[in-house]
Short mmCIF file of C-alpha atoms in Angstrom, two decimals:
data_model
loop_
_atom_site.label_atom_id
_atom_site.label_comp_id
_atom_site.label_asym_id
_atom_site.label_seq_id
_atom_site.Cartn_x
_atom_site.Cartn_y
_atom_site.Cartn_z
CA MET A 1 -12.62 -23.66 -21.15
CA GLU A 2 -10.02 -23.43 -22.71
CA PHE A 3 -9.57 -19.53 -22.77
CA LEU A 4 -9.88 -19.98 -19.02
CA THR A 5 -6.48 -22.50 -19.40
CA VAL A 6 -5.06 -20.17 -21.44
CA HIS A 7 -5.77 -16.54 -20.47
CA GLY A 8 -6.71 -17.50 -16.75
CA ALA A 9 -4.23 -15.80 -15.49
CA ASP A 10 -4.39 -11.97 -17.58
CA LEU A 11 -8.10 -12.16 -16.80
CA MET A 12 -7.48 -12.45 -12.71
CA PHE A 13 -4.99 -9.19 -13.14
CA PHE A 14 -7.78 -7.50 -15.03
CA VAL A 15 -10.48 -8.43 -12.88
CA PHE A 16 -8.41 -7.61 -9.40
CA GLY A 17 -6.76 -4.57 -10.82
CA ALA A 18 -9.72 -3.15 -11.64
CA LEU A 19 -11.42 -4.23 -8.42
CA ALA A 20 -8.14 -2.56 -6.23
CA LEU A 21 -8.23 0.47 -8.08
CA ALA A 22 -11.59 0.60 -7.57
CA ALA A 23 -11.36 0.13 -4.03
CA ALA A 24 -8.43 2.53 -3.82
CA VAL A 25 -11.36 5.33 -5.33
CA GLY A 26 -13.17 4.32 -2.44
CA VAL A 27 -10.90 5.03 0.19
CA VAL A 28 -10.26 8.69 -1.25
CA THR A 29 -13.73 9.21 -1.97
CA LEU A 30 -16.18 7.62 0.88
CA ARG A 31 -17.33 9.76 3.60
CA ASN A 32 -17.41 7.49 6.66
CA PRO A 33 -14.12 6.03 7.55
CA MET A 34 -15.58 2.68 8.52
CA TYR A 35 -16.35 2.66 4.75
CA CYS A 36 -12.78 3.65 3.66
CA ALA A 37 -11.35 1.28 5.98
CA VAL A 38 -13.35 -1.49 4.26
CA ALA A 39 -12.26 -0.47 0.76
CA LEU A 40 -8.99 -0.31 2.18
CA LEU A 41 -9.10 -3.84 3.07
CA VAL A 42 -10.47 -4.87 -0.62
CA SER A 43 -7.47 -2.93 -2.25
CA PHE A 44 -4.99 -4.72 0.49
CA LEU A 45 -6.53 -8.59 -0.70
CA SER A 46 -6.89 -7.75 -4.24
CA ILE A 47 -3.14 -6.87 -4.32
CA ALA A 48 -2.32 -9.71 -2.82
CA VAL A 49 -3.90 -11.68 -4.92
CA LEU A 50 -1.99 -9.56 -7.88
CA PHE A 51 1.55 -11.00 -5.87
CA LEU A 52 0.45 -14.28 -6.12
CA LEU A 53 0.04 -13.84 -9.97
CA ARG A 54 3.97 -12.36 -10.21
CA GLY A 55 5.08 -15.41 -8.38
CA ALA A 56 5.52 -13.38 -4.94
CA GLU A 57 3.48 -16.11 -2.46
CA PHE A 58 5.20 -15.29 0.57
CA LEU A 59 4.87 -11.83 0.25
CA ALA A 60 0.95 -12.29 -0.47
CA VAL A 61 0.77 -14.10 2.50
CA VAL A 62 2.51 -11.43 4.23
CA GLN A 63 0.50 -8.97 2.48
CA VAL A 64 -2.68 -10.67 4.23
CA PHE A 65 -1.41 -10.85 7.84
CA VAL A 66 0.37 -7.52 8.12
CA TYR A 67 -1.82 -5.57 5.93
CA GLY A 68 -5.31 -7.23 6.19
CA GLY A 69 -4.82 -8.28 9.73
CA GLY A 70 -2.18 -5.74 11.62
CA ILE A 71 -3.01 -2.71 10.02
CA MET A 72 -6.44 -3.00 9.52
CA VAL A 73 -7.20 -3.58 13.02
CA LEU A 74 -5.02 -1.07 14.31
CA PHE A 75 -7.25 1.44 12.15
CA LEU A 76 -10.71 -0.21 12.68
CA PHE A 77 -9.53 -0.08 16.19
CA VAL A 78 -8.72 3.90 16.55
CA ILE A 79 -12.03 4.95 14.21
CA MET A 80 -13.58 3.10 17.20
CA LEU A 81 -12.05 4.42 20.05
CA ILE A 82 -12.56 8.34 18.34
CA ASN A 83 -15.85 7.45 17.44
CA GLN A 84 -16.72 10.23 14.97
CA HIS A 85 -20.32 10.41 15.54
CA GLN A 86 -20.37 12.64 17.88
CA LEU A 87 -18.83 14.84 15.82
CA ARG A 88 -20.20 17.66 13.85
CA GLU A 89 -20.16 16.77 10.10
CA THR A 90 -17.88 18.27 7.99
CA ARG A 91 -16.47 19.14 4.58
CA LYS A 92 -15.03 16.23 3.22
CA TYR A 93 -12.20 18.24 1.39
CA GLY A 94 -9.90 20.52 2.33
CA PRO A 95 -9.02 24.36 1.02
CA HIS A 96 -6.29 22.83 -1.25
CA TRP A 97 -8.14 20.39 -2.92
CA TRP A 98 -7.44 21.82 -6.56
CA LEU A 99 -3.63 20.86 -5.57
CA GLY A 100 -4.72 17.73 -5.76
CA LEU A 101 -5.52 17.71 -9.05
CA VAL A 102 -2.30 19.83 -10.21
CA ALA A 103 0.00 16.93 -8.64
CA ALA A 104 -2.11 14.23 -10.45
CA LEU A 105 -1.25 16.03 -13.33
CA VAL A 106 2.43 16.73 -12.77
CA LEU A 107 2.92 12.92 -11.20
CA GLY A 108 0.92 11.80 -14.89
CA LEU A 109 3.27 13.55 -17.26
CA VAL A 110 6.79 12.76 -15.73
CA PHE A 111 5.36 8.93 -15.66
CA VAL A 112 4.47 8.87 -19.32
CA ARG A 113 7.79 10.61 -19.92
CA ALA A 114 9.30 8.11 -18.15
CA PHE A 115 7.50 5.08 -19.47
CA TYR A 116 6.27 5.94 -22.88
CA PRO A 117 8.54 4.26 -24.75
CA ALA A 118 9.62 1.63 -22.80
CA VAL A 119 10.35 -2.42 -23.10
CA PHE A 120 10.00 -4.18 -20.24
CA SER A 121 11.30 -8.40 -20.33
CA ASP A 122 8.35 -10.34 -19.70
CA PRO A 123 9.43 -13.51 -18.96
CA ALA A 124 6.31 -15.91 -19.71
CA SER A 125 6.88 -18.34 -16.11
CA SER A 126 7.89 -17.71 -12.59
CA PRO A 127 11.69 -17.42 -12.93
CA PRO A 128 13.63 -20.28 -11.26
CA ALA A 129 15.48 -18.01 -8.72
CA PHE A 130 11.66 -17.55 -6.85
CA THR A 131 11.54 -21.36 -5.99
CA HIS A 132 14.73 -22.96 -5.78
CA VAL A 133 17.74 -22.54 -3.33
CA GLU A 134 21.25 -23.97 -5.14
CA GLY A 135 19.12 -26.00 -7.38
CA LEU A 136 16.53 -27.91 -5.13
CA ALA A 137 12.77 -26.84 -5.61
CA LEU A 138 11.98 -25.77 -2.11
CA GLY A 139 9.21 -23.15 -2.54
CA ASN A 140 9.26 -19.57 -2.61
CA SER A 141 8.80 -18.89 1.33
CA GLN A 142 12.41 -21.07 1.35
CA ALA A 143 13.91 -19.08 -1.47
CA VAL A 144 13.02 -15.57 0.14
CA ALA A 145 14.50 -16.82 3.59
CA TRP A 146 18.13 -17.72 1.65
CA VAL A 147 18.38 -14.28 0.22
CA LEU A 148 16.76 -12.45 3.52
CA TYR A 149 19.35 -14.05 5.79
CA ARG A 150 22.12 -14.36 4.16
CA GLN A 151 22.66 -11.53 1.82
CA TYR A 152 20.38 -8.84 3.99
CA LEU A 153 20.94 -10.39 7.38
CA LEU A 154 22.25 -6.54 8.84
CA PRO A 155 19.34 -4.96 7.19
CA PHE A 156 16.77 -7.19 8.96
CA GLU A 157 18.27 -6.80 12.41
CA ILE A 158 17.88 -2.87 11.62
CA VAL A 159 14.30 -3.40 11.52
CA SER A 160 13.38 -5.50 14.38
CA VAL A 161 15.46 -2.42 16.19
CA PHE A 162 13.32 0.02 13.92
CA LEU A 163 10.08 -2.20 15.04
CA LEU A 164 10.66 -1.55 18.72
CA VAL A 165 11.32 1.79 18.89
CA ALA A 166 7.85 2.26 16.54
CA MET A 167 6.34 0.66 19.40
CA VAL A 168 7.44 2.18 21.95
CA GLY A 169 6.55 5.65 20.12
CA ALA A 170 3.29 4.30 20.05
CA VAL A 171 2.27 3.84 23.61
CA LEU A 172 4.28 6.92 24.23
CA LEU A 173 2.12 8.62 22.02
CA GLY A 174 -0.96 7.65 22.67
CA ARG A 175 -0.56 7.33 26.61
CA ARG A 176 -2.76 9.27 29.03
CA GLN A 177 -1.04 12.14 30.30
CA MET B 1 -6.73 -11.20 -28.05
CA GLY B 2 -4.87 -8.11 -28.76
CA ALA B 3 -1.30 -7.36 -27.39
CA ILE B 4 -2.74 -4.82 -24.97
CA LEU B 5 -4.32 -8.03 -23.05
CA GLU B 6 -1.53 -9.66 -22.93
CA VAL B 7 -0.20 -9.37 -19.16
CA GLY B 8 3.11 -7.73 -19.10
CA THR B 9 5.30 -6.08 -16.91
CA LEU B 10 4.22 -2.90 -18.27
CA HIS B 11 0.54 -3.85 -16.88
CA TYR B 12 1.90 -3.62 -13.37
CA VAL B 13 3.97 -0.88 -13.42
CA VAL B 14 0.63 1.33 -14.98
CA LEU B 15 -1.61 -0.57 -12.12
CA SER B 16 0.91 0.76 -9.40
CA PHE B 17 1.14 3.87 -11.11
CA LEU B 18 -2.67 4.81 -10.99
CA LEU B 19 -2.53 3.40 -7.38
CA PHE B 20 -0.13 5.53 -6.41
CA LEU B 21 -2.11 8.50 -8.28
CA VAL B 22 -4.67 7.57 -6.19
CA GLY B 23 -3.14 7.78 -2.56
CA VAL B 24 -0.89 10.75 -3.23
CA VAL B 25 -4.45 12.49 -4.35
CA GLY B 26 -6.28 11.06 -1.25
CA ILE B 27 -2.80 12.19 0.93
CA ILE B 28 -3.52 15.71 -0.50
CA VAL B 29 -7.48 16.50 -0.60
CA ARG B 30 -8.78 14.73 2.10
CA ARG B 31 -9.27 16.58 5.28
CA ASN B 32 -9.90 13.58 8.13
CA MET B 33 -6.17 12.47 9.39
CA ILE B 34 -7.32 8.79 9.58
CA VAL B 35 -8.17 8.72 5.50
CA VAL B 36 -4.92 10.63 5.12
CA LEU B 37 -3.23 7.62 7.11
CA MET B 38 -5.11 5.43 4.78
CA SER B 39 -3.93 6.94 1.35
CA LEU B 40 -0.58 6.67 2.40
CA GLU B 41 -0.81 2.72 2.94
CA LEU B 42 -2.27 2.93 -0.55
CA VAL B 43 0.95 4.91 -1.78
CA LEU B 44 3.20 1.93 -0.26
CA ASN B 45 1.56 -0.44 -1.09
CA SER B 46 1.13 0.44 -5.22
CA VAL B 47 5.07 0.69 -4.06
CA ASN B 48 5.68 -3.09 -3.11
CA LEU B 49 3.22 -4.34 -6.28
CA ASN B 50 6.19 -2.26 -8.60
CA LEU B 51 8.56 -4.18 -7.10
CA VAL B 52 7.01 -7.68 -6.88
CA ALA B 53 6.14 -6.72 -10.45
CA PHE B 54 10.41 -6.03 -11.54
CA SER B 55 11.73 -8.89 -9.19
CA TYR B 56 10.12 -11.15 -11.79
CA ALA B 57 10.83 -9.43 -14.71
CA ASN B 58 14.67 -9.59 -13.83
CA GLY B 59 14.22 -12.78 -12.31
CA ASP B 60 15.92 -11.61 -9.20
CA LEU B 61 14.50 -12.39 -5.35
CA THR B 62 15.59 -9.05 -4.14
CA GLY B 63 12.48 -6.98 -5.09
CA GLN B 64 10.85 -9.00 -2.63
CA VAL B 65 12.65 -8.84 0.09
CA PHE B 66 12.80 -5.30 -0.20
CA ALA B 67 9.24 -5.32 0.05
CA VAL B 68 9.29 -7.53 3.30
CA PHE B 69 11.33 -4.55 4.54
CA SER B 70 8.59 -2.06 3.41
CA ILE B 71 5.87 -3.89 4.97
CA ALA B 72 8.08 -3.89 8.14
CA VAL B 73 8.26 0.03 7.64
CA ALA B 74 4.28 0.61 6.47
CA ALA B 75 3.46 -1.20 9.70
CA GLY B 76 5.62 0.92 12.07
CA GLU B 77 4.62 4.46 10.28
CA ALA B 78 1.11 3.16 10.93
CA ALA B 79 1.40 2.27 14.08
CA VAL B 80 3.06 5.86 15.00
CA GLY B 81 0.97 7.98 12.40
CA LEU B 82 -2.17 6.49 14.77
CA GLY B 83 -0.60 7.14 17.87
CA ILE B 84 -0.28 10.77 17.15
CA LEU B 85 -3.78 11.01 15.80
CA VAL B 86 -4.83 10.05 18.67
CA ALA B 87 -2.80 12.12 20.45
CA LEU B 88 -4.46 14.79 18.78
CA PHE B 89 -7.84 13.91 19.05
CA ARG B 90 -7.11 14.50 22.86
CA LEU B 91 -5.29 17.56 22.25
CA ARG B 92 -8.75 19.25 19.81
CA GLN B 93 -11.52 17.04 19.78
CA THR B 94 -10.48 16.44 16.15
CA THR B 95 -9.12 14.84 13.19
CA GLU B 96 -9.31 16.85 10.77
CA LEU B 97 -5.77 18.26 9.88
CA ASP B 98 -6.98 21.69 9.10
CA LYS B 99 -7.45 22.40 13.26
CA ALA B 100 -4.01 21.47 13.68
CA THR B 101 -2.75 25.30 13.45
CA GLU B 102 -0.60 25.83 16.69
CA LEU B 103 2.46 26.34 14.82
CA SER B 104 0.74 29.06 12.48
CA GLY B 105 0.50 31.53 14.81
#
């Protein structure tokens, strides 16, 4: 029991990190797009848990709402709209599958070269900036809102215009001619 | 417990890199455009994980705010990408990217 209270967060990281990675591999390797969508959902939810472990409570909820809810529904809706069972069964991977392995190798080398002798600071507990607003302990949502609406108000408004443009574009693309 | 089991920022960076790698390989190797778009979401998600990990390491909320913007852009990208997919399906009755060859003559 004492082991769990001391190393619980570390254990959670390994469990949900492995789950997220396994589900990601499932997205790439499964044949049926519906199974891919379910694997993608598992990956999204595992990453939401990892956000919680790093003190990003607001982002974890946004992850569940936007990815687990909105984007997932979009994917499932399109899969059902297209109904691939009527289509001919074909190969899963394209003719350039070996290019994927080359890209993985190159990216791996770049990563090792960039990070091999890296030293990161590892605070033991969640930083006070995550939950405190001007010395008051209010919570993570308030702290994020404080930074978002004071320092990054213009980008926030630009994002809302971007979402409007994306919505109009999606409606135009999906419209019957 | 060995040092490797003490979870730190490096663990998150490595996990995020592996997710990024799986996503990039998926984008390159798969033929079905739906799965390619899903792999794209995986890549964006791994970047968010990285932002959150470094935000925690530096004690700075800016990383989380940037991840909020990144999620908004990912949502818009998914909507437009799936719109293009539906348009491609209407035109070609397929979701396979190899079949969209109008520009190659």
